[in-house]
Coordinates of C-alpha atoms in Angstrom, one line a residue:
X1 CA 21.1 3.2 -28.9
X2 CA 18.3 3.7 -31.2
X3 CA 14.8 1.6 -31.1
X4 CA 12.5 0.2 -34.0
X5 CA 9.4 1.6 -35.0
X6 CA 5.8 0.4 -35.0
X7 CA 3.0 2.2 -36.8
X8 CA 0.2 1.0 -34.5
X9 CA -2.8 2.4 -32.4
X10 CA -3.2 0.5 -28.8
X11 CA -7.0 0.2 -28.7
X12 CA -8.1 -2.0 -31.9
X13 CA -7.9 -3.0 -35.2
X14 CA -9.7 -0.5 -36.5
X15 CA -7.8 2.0 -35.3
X16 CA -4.2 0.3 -36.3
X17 CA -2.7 2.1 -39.5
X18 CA -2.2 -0.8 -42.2
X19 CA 2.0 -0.9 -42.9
X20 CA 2.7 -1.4 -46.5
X21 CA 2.1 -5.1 -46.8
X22 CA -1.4 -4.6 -45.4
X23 CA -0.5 -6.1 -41.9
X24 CA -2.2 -4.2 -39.6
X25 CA 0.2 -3.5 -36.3
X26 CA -1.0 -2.5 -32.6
X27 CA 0.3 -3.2 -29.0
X28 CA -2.3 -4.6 -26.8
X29 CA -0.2 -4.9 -23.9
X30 CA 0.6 -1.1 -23.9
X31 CA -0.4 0.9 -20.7
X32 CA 1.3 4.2 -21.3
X33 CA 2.3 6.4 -24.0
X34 CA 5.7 9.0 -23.4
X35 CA 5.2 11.8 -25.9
X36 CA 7.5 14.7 -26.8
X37 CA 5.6 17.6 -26.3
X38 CA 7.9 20.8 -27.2
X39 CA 9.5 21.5 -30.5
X40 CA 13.7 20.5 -28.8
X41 CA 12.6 17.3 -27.6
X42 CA 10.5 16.6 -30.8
X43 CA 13.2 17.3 -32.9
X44 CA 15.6 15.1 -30.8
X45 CA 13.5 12.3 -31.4
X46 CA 12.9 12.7 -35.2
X47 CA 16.8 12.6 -35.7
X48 CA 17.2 9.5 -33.7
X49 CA 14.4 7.7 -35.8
X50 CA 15.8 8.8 -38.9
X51 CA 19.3 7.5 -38.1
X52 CA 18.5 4.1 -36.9
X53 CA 21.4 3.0 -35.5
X54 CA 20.0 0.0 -33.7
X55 CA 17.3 -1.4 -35.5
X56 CA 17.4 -4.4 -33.0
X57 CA 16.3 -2.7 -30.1
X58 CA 13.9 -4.0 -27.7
X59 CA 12.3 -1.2 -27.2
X60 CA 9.3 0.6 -29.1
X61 CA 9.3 3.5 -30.7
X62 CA 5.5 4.5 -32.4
X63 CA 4.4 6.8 -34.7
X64 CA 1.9 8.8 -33.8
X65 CA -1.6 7.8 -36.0
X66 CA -3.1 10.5 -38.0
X67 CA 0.5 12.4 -37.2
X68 CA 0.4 14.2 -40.6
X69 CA -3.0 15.7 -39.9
X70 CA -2.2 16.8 -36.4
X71 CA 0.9 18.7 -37.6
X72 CA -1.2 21.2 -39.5
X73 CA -0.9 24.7 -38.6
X74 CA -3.8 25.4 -36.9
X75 CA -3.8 22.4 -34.2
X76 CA -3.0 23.5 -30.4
X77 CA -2.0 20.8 -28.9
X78 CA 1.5 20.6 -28.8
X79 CA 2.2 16.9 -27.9
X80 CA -0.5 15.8 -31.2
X81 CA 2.3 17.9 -33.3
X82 CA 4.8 14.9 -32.4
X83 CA 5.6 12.4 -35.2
X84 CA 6.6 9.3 -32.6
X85 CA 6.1 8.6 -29.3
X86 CA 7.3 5.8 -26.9
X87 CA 5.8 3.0 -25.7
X88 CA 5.6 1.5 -22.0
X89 CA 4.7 -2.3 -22.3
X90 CA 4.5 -5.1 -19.7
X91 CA 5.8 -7.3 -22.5
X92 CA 8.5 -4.9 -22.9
X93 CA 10.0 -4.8 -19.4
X94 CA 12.6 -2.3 -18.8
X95 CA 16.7 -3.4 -18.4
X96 CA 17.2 -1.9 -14.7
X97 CA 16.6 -3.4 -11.8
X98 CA 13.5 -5.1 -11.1
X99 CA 12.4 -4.3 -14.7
X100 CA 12.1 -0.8 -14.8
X101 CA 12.3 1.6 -17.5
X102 CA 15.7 4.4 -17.8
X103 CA 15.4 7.3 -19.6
X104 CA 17.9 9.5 -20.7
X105 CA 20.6 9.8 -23.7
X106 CA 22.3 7.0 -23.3
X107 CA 26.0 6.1 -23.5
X108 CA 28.4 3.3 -24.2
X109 CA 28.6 2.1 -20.3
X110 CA 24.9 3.0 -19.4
X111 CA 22.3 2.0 -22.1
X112 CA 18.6 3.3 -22.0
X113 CA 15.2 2.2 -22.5
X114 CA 14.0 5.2 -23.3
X115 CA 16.6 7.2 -25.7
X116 CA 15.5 11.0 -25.9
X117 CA 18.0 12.1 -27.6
X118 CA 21.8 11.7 -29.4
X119 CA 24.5 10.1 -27.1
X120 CA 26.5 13.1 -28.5
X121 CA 24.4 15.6 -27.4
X122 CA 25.2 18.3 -25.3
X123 CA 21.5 19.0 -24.6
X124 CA 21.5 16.7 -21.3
X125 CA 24.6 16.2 -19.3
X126 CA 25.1 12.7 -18.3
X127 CA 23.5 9.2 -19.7
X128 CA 20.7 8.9 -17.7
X129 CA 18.2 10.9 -16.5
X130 CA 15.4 8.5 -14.2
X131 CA 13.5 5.7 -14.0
X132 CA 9.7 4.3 -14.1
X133 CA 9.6 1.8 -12.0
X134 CA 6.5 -0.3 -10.3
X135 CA 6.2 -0.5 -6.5
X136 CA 6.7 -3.3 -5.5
X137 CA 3.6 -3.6 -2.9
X138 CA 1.3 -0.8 -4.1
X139 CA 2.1 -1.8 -7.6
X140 CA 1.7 2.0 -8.9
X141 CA 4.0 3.2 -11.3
X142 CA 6.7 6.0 -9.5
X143 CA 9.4 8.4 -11.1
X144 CA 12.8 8.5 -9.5
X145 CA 15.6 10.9 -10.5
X146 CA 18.8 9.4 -10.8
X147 CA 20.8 11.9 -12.4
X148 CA 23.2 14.5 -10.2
X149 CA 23.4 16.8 -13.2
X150 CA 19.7 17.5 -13.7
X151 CA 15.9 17.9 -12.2
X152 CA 13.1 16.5 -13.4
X153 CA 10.1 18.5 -13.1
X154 CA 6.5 16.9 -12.7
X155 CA 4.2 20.1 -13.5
X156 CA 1.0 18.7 -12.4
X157 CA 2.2 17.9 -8.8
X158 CA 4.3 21.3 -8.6
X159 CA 7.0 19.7 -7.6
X160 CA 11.2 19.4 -8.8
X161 CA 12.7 16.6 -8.2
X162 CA 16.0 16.3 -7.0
X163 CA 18.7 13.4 -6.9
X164 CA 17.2 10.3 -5.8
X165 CA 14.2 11.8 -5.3
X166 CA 11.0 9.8 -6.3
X167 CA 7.2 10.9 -6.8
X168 CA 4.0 8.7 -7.9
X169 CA 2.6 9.3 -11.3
X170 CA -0.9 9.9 -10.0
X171 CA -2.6 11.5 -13.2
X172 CA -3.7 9.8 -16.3
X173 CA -1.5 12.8 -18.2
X174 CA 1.7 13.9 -16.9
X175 CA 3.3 16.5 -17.7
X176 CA 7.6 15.9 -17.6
X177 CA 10.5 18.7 -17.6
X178 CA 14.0 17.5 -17.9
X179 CA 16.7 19.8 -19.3
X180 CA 15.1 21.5 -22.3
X181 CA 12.7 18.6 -22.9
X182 CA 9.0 18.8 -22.2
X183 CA 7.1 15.1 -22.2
X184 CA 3.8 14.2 -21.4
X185 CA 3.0 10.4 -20.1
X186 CA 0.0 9.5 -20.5
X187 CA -1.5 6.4 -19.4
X188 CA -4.8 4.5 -21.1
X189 CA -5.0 0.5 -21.4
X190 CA -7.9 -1.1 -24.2
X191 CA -8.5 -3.9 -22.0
X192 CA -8.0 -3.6 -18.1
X193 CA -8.7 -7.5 -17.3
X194 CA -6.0 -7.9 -19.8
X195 CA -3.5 -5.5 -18.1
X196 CA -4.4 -6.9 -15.0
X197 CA -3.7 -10.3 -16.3
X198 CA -0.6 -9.0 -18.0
X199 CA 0.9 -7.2 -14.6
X200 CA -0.4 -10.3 -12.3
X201 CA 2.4 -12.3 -14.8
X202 CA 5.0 -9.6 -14.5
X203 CA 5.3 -9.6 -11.4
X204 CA 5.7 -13.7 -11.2
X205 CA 8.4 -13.8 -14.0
X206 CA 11.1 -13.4 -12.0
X207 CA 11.6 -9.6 -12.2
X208 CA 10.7 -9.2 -8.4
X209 CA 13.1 -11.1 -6.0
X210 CA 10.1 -11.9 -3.5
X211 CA 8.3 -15.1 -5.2
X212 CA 6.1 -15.3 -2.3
X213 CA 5.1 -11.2 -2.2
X214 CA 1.0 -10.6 -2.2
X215 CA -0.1 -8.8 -5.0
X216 CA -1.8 -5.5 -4.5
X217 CA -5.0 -5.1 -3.0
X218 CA -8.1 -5.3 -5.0
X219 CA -9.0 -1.6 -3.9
X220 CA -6.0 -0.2 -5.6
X221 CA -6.6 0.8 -8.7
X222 CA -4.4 -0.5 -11.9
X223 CA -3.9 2.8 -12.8
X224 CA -4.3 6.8 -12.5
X225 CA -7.9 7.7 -12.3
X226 CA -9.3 11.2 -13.0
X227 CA -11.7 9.7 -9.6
X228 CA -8.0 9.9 -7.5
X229 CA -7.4 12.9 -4.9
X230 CA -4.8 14.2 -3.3
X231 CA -5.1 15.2 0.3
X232 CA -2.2 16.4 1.5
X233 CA 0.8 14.1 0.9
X234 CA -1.6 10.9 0.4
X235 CA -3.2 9.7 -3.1
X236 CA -6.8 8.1 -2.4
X237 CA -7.6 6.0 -4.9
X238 CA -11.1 4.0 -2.9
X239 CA -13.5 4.0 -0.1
X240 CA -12.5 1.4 2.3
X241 CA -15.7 2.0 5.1
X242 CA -17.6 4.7 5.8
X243 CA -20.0 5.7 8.7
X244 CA -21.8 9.1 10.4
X245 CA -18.4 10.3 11.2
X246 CA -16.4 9.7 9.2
X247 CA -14.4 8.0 5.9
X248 CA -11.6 5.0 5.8
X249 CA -10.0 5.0 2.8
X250 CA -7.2 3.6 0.8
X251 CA -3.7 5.1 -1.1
X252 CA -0.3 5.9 -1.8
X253 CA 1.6 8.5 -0.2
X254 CA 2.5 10.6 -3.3
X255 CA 6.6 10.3 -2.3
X256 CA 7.1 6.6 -1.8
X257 CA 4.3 5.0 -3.3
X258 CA 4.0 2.4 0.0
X259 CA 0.1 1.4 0.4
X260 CA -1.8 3.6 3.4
X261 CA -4.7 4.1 5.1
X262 CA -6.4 7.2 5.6
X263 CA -8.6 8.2 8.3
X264 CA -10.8 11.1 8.0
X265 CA -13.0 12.3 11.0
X266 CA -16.0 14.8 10.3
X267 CA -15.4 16.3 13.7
X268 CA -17.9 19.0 14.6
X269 CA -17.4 21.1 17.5
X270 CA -18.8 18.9 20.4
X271 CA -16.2 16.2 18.5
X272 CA -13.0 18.9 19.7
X273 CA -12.3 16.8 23.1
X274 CA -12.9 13.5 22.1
X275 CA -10.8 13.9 18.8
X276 CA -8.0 15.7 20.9
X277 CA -8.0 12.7 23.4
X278 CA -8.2 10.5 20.5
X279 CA -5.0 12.0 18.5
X280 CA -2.9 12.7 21.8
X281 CA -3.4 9.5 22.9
X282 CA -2.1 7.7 19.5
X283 CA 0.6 10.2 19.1
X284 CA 1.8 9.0 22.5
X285 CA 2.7 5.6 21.5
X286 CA 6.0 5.3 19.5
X287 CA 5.4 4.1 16.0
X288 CA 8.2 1.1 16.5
X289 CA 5.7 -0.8 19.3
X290 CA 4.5 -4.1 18.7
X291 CA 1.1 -5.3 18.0
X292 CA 0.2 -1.2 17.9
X293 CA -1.0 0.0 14.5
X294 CA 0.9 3.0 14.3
X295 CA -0.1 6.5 13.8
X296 CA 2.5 8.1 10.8
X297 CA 1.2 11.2 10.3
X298 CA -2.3 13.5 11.9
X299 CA -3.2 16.9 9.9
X300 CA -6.3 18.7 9.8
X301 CA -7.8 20.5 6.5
X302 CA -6.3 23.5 7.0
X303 CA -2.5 21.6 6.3
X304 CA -1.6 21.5 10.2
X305 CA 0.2 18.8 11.9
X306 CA -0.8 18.7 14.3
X307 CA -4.5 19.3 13.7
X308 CA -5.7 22.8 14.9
X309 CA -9.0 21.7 15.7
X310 CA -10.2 25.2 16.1
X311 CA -12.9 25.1 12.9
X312 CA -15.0 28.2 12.8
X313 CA -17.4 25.9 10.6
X314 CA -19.4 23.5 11.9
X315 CA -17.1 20.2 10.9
X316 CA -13.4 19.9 10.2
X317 CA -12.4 17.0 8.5
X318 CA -9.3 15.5 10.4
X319 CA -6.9 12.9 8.6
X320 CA -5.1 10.2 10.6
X321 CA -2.6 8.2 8.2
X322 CA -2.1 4.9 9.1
X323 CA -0.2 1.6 7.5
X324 CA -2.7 0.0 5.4
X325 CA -4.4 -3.2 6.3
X326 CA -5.7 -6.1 4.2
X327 CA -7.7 -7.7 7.0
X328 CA -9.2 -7.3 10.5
X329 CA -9.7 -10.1 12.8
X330 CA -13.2 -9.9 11.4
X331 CA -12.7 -10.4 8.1
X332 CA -10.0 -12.3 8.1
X333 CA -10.1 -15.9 6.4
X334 CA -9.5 -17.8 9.5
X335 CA -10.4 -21.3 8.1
X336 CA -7.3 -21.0 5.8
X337 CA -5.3 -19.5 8.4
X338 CA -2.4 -22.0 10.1
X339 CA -2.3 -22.4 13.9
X340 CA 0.7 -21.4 14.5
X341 CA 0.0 -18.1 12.2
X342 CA -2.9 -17.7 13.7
X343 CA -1.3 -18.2 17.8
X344 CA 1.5 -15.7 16.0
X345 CA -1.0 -13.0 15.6
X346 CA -2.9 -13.9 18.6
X347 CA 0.4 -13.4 20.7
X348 CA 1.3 -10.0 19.2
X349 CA -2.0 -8.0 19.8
X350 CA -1.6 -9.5 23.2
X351 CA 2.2 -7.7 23.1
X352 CA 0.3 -4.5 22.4
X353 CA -2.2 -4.5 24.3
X354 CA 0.6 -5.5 27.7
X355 CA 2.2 -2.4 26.1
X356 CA -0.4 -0.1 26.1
X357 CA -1.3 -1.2 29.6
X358 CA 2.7 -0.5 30.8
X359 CA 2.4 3.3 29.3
X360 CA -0.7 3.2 31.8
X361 CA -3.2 3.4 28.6
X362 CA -6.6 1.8 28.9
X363 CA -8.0 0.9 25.5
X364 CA -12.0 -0.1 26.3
X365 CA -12.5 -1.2 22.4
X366 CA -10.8 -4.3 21.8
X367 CA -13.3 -6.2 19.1
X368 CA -12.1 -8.3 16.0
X369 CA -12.5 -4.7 14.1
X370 CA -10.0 -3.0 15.9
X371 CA -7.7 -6.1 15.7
X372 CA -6.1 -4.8 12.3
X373 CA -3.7 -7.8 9.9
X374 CA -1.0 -6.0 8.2
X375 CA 0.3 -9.1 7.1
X376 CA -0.9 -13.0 6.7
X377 CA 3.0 -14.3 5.6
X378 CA 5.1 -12.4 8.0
X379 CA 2.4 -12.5 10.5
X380 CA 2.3 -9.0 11.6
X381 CA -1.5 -7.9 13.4
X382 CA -1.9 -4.7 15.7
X383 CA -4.5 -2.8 17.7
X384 CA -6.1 0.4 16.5
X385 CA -8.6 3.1 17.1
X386 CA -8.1 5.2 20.4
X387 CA -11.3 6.8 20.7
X388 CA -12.5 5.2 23.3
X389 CA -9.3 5.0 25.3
X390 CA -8.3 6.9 28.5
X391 CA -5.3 7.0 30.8
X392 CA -5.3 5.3 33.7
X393 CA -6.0 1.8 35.2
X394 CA -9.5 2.1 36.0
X395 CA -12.9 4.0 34.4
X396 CA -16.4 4.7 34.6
X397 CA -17.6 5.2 31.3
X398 CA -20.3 3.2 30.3
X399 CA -20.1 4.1 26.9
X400 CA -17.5 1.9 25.6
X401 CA -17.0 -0.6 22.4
X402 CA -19.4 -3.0 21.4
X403 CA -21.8 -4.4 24.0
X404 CA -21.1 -7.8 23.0
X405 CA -17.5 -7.7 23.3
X406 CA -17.4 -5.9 26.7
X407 CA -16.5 -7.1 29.9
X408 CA -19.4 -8.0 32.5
X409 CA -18.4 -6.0 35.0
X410 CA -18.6 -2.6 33.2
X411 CA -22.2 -2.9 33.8
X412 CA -22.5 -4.6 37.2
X413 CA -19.7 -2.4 38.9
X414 CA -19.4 2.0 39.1
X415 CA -15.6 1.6 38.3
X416 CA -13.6 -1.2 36.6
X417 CA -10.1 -1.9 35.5
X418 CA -7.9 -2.6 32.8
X419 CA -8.9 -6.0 33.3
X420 CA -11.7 -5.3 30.9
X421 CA -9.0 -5.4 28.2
X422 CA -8.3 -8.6 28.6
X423 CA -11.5 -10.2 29.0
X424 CA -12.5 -8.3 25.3
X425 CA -9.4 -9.8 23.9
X426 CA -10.2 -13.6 25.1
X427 CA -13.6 -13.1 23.7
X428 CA -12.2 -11.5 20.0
X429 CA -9.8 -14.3 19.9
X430 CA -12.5 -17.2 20.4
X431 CA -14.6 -15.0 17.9
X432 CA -12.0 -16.1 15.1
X433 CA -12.9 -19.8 15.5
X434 CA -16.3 -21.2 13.6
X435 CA -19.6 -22.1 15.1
X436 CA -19.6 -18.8 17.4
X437 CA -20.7 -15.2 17.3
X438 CA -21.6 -12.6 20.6
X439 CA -25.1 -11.5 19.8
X440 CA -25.7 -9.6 23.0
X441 CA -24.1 -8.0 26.6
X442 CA -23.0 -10.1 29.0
X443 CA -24.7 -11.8 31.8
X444 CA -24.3 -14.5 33.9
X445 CA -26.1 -16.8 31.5
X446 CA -24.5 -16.1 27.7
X447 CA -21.0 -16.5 30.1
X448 CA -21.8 -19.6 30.6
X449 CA -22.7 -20.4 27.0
X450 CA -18.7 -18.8 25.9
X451 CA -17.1 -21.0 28.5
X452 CA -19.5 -24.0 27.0
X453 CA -18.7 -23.1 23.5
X454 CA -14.6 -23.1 24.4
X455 CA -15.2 -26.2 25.7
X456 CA -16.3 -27.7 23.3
X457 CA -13.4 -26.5 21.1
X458 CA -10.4 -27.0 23.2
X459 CA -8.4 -30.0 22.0
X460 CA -10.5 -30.7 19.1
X461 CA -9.6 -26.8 16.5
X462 CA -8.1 -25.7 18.9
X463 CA -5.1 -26.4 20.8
X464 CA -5.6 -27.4 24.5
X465 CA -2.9 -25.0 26.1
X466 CA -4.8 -22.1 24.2
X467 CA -8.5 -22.9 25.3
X468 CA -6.8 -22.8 29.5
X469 CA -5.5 -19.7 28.6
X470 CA -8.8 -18.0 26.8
X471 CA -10.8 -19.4 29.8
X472 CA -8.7 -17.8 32.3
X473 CA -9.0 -14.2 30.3
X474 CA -12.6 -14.7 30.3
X475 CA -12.8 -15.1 33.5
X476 CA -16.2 -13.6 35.5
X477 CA -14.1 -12.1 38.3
X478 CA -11.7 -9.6 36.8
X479 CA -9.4 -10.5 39.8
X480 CA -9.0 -13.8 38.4
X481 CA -7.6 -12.7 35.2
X482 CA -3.9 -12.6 34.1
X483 CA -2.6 -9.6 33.1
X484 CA -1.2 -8.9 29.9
X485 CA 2.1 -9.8 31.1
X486 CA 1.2 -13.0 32.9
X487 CA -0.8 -14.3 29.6
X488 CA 2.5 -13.6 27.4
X489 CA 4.0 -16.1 29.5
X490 CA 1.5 -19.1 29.3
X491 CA 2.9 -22.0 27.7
X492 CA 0.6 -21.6 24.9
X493 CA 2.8 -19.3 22.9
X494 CA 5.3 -22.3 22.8
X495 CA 4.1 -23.0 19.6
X496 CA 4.8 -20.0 17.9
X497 CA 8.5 -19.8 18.6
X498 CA 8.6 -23.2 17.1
X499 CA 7.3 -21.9 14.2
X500 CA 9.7 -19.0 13.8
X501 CA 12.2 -21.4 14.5
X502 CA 11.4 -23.4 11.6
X503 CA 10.7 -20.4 9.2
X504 CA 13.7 -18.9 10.1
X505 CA 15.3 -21.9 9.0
X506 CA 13.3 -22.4 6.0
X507 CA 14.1 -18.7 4.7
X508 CA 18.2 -19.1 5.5
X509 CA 17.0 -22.0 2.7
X510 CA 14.9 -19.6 0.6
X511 CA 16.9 -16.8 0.8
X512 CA 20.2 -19.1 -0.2
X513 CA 18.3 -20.8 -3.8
X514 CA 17.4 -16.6 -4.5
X515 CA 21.0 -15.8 -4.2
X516 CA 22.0 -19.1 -6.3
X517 CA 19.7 -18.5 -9.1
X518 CA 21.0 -14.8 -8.8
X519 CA 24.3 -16.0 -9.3
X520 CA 23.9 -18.4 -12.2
X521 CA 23.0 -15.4 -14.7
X522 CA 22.8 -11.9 -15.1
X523 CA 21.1 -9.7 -12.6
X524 CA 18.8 -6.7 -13.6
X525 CA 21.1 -3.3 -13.9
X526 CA 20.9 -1.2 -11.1
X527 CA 21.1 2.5 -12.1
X528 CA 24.3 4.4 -11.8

């Protein structure tokens, strides 16, 4: 398999070499550039050029611009002395699966996108080397190796990779070993708004199987940055929040490319017991709990895990990597959110929070920004941040979550229960309906305003069965509360397994027209 040849630049006109009928040529939809960068695989791609075997090609091979004056002797650079390079376009999407790009030699059963070298050569043993490929959720751009014969070493990251092994291509230069070739991929748009445009389309055309899959989130970026870090096995690409104490912020773990948060506590020395309590706590709780936001992965910035929490300095950053999260049950956009997803979500934090209670754990923070969303479509919602929490079934503590949010009691009363919990969770939930926001603590007369305000909402936004049960968790008395357990059973949930009832039935339907237009023409190639 050979490819044709454009003589082009990817930023303007200006910069485009004319071709010999004075048409100027250039790529605008190109995002990265594969260049041979050491005299074996340079050679290996002259010869292919010069042979031509397959004109036809839909992939694109460039030449260089100004390639005659960067092969003088005195230049350095050892990928500028390449005549041709390749190019990664969106409009260009690879043959295997899901549209992404195989490189390798090539053979008559396993064709490439990305030909290095002769078919017949015995440089590289096997057809095909890896794959670029786009996440599917993250939307960054990962190298997998698929070939048992060979590694494929990424220089930057200091790592080999092995068989099946995949790592994120986090740099906007990357350096490539595979056999005796030496590439660098580098990555560089002209227009972002038009690559974003370009990859929004992509991912619609059919070349994911999820038609209804959310895009990325804004605070990812499109591609590497020289702003992105590394810390540890995590790639931060943005600040999500940040406070006195520490940093929220969002990226990829290096490996799989799947979207994270990261957690970083400035915890100075007075911070040692409160962070332990914090991480032990979490740690606790297995990460297969519902309506619990998992903890993945704790390390301090030393490289423990766990954390050592025994700084000599004044503040040791600690990192607690979490799923990421698109909303809270503050932010969310509730006016567009469906009853029954919303009574969905509703139910599930109420799940974790009867689980946390059953492993005899006491949270004391439930407020809509501790309520986290991982998902609107598959509702999916959990509770997070144990900083506050405590084992046990009843405290003293004054010094809990927001004032406004927090049960009456914790100031009328020297000890209270877990019943605080609940009453925090009633009052998040009514939170996400319009027309009301806490403003201060609790006293006898803004109680009386909630229960007015839920009044006046039951039966007309919201359903009847839900406004009993809110008034019953927001309760004065904590005696007169359900428990966790008893709310899970109200007859207000009823709703929601309707719901799942008729998604489940409604993706048998979906998942039946994928496999049907699946079967009526050819599927992507999976690589072999």
């Amino acid at each position: 398999m050979s490819v044709p040849i454009m003589t082009s630049s990817p930023v303007d006109d200006s910069l485009a070499p004319a071709r010999a009928d004075g048409h100027v040529q250039y790529n605008p939809t190109a995002f990265a550039y594969l260049t041979p960068e050491n005299g074996p695989a340079q050679k290996a791609l002259v010869s292919l050029v010069s042979r031509q075997a397959n004109p036809d090609s839909g992939f694109l091979i460039e030449r260089v611009p100004d390639a005659d004056i960067n092969n003088s002797p005195g230049s350095s650079n050892r990928a500028a002395k390449s005549t041709y390079r390749f190019v990664l376009s969106l409009d260009k999407a690879g043959s295997g699966h899901d549209g992404s790009w195989k490189f390798g030699k090539g053979s008559k059963f396993n064709a490439v996108d990305i030909q290095v070298c002769s078919p017949k050569s015995r440089q590289l043993t096997g057809g095909l080397i890896g794959i670029i490929f786009m996440h599917p959720d993250s939307g960054v751009f990962v190298l997998q190796n698929v070939s048992e014969k060979h590694s494929i070493v990424y220089l930057q990251a200091n790592v080999e990779l092995g068989y099946r092994d995949k790592h994120v291509l986090y740099m906007t230069s990357n350096q490539l070993r595979f056999g005796p070739f030496d590439y660098v991929l580098e990555f560089g748009v002209a227009s972002e708004v038009r690559f974003l445009n370009d990859r929004t389309l992509y991912r619609r055309t059919g070349r994911h199987d999820d038609d209804d899959q959310e895009l990325p989130p804004p605070l990812l970026d499109l591609l590497p940055k020289p702003t992105h870090q590394r810390i540890g096995d995590i790639i931060i690409h943005q600040t999500i929040s940040k406070g006195a104490f520490g940093v929220v912020r969002i990226g990829v773990h290096r490996r799989s490319g799947d979207i994270v948060a990261c957690k970083t506590i400035h915890c100075g020395k007075r911070d040692v017991a409160v962070t332990k309590r914090e991480l032990m706590l979490a740690s606790s709780i297995p990460t297969t709990t519902v309506g619990v936001v998992p903890l993945l992965f704790t390390w301090c910035e030393h490289g423990h895990s766990p954390p050592c929490l025994q700084t000599t300095s004044e503040v040791e950053d600690v990192h607690l990597l979490m799923p990421y999260a698109r909303y809270d049950f503050n932010n969310a956009p509730w006016p567009e959110v469906p009853m029954a997803t919303r009574l969905a979500l509703f139910r599930q934090v109420l799940e974790g929070l009867r689980n946390l209670h059953a492993a005899g754990i006491m949270h004391r923070d439930i407020s809509p920004k501790n309520l986290l969303i991982l998902s609107l479509r598959t509702p999916k919602a959990g509770i997070c941040d144990f900083g506050k929490s405590k084992r046990g079934t009843s405290g003293v503590n004054k010094a809990l979550g927001p004032p406004q949010y927090t049960a009456p009691e914790v100031w009328r009363q020297r000890e209270y229960s877990n019943a605080i919990d609940i009453f925090s969770l009633g009052l998040t939930m009514l939170k996400t309906f319009q027309g009301w926001q806490p403003m201060r603590q609790m006293d006898a007369s803004s109680h009386e305003a909630v229960l007015g305000h839920l009044a006046s909402l039951r039966g007309r936004i919201m359903p009847e069965d839900l406004g009993d049960l809110l008034r019953s968790m927001l309760a004065w008395n904590p005696a007169d509360r359900p428990t966790a357990e008893q709310a899970l059973e109200d007859k207000a949930w009823e709703l929601v397994s309707e719901a799942q009832s008729s998604e489940s039935d409604t993706s048998s339907g979906s998942a039946r027209k994928k496999r049907m237009r699946r079967a009526s023409g050819p599927s992507p190639a999976s690589p072999s």
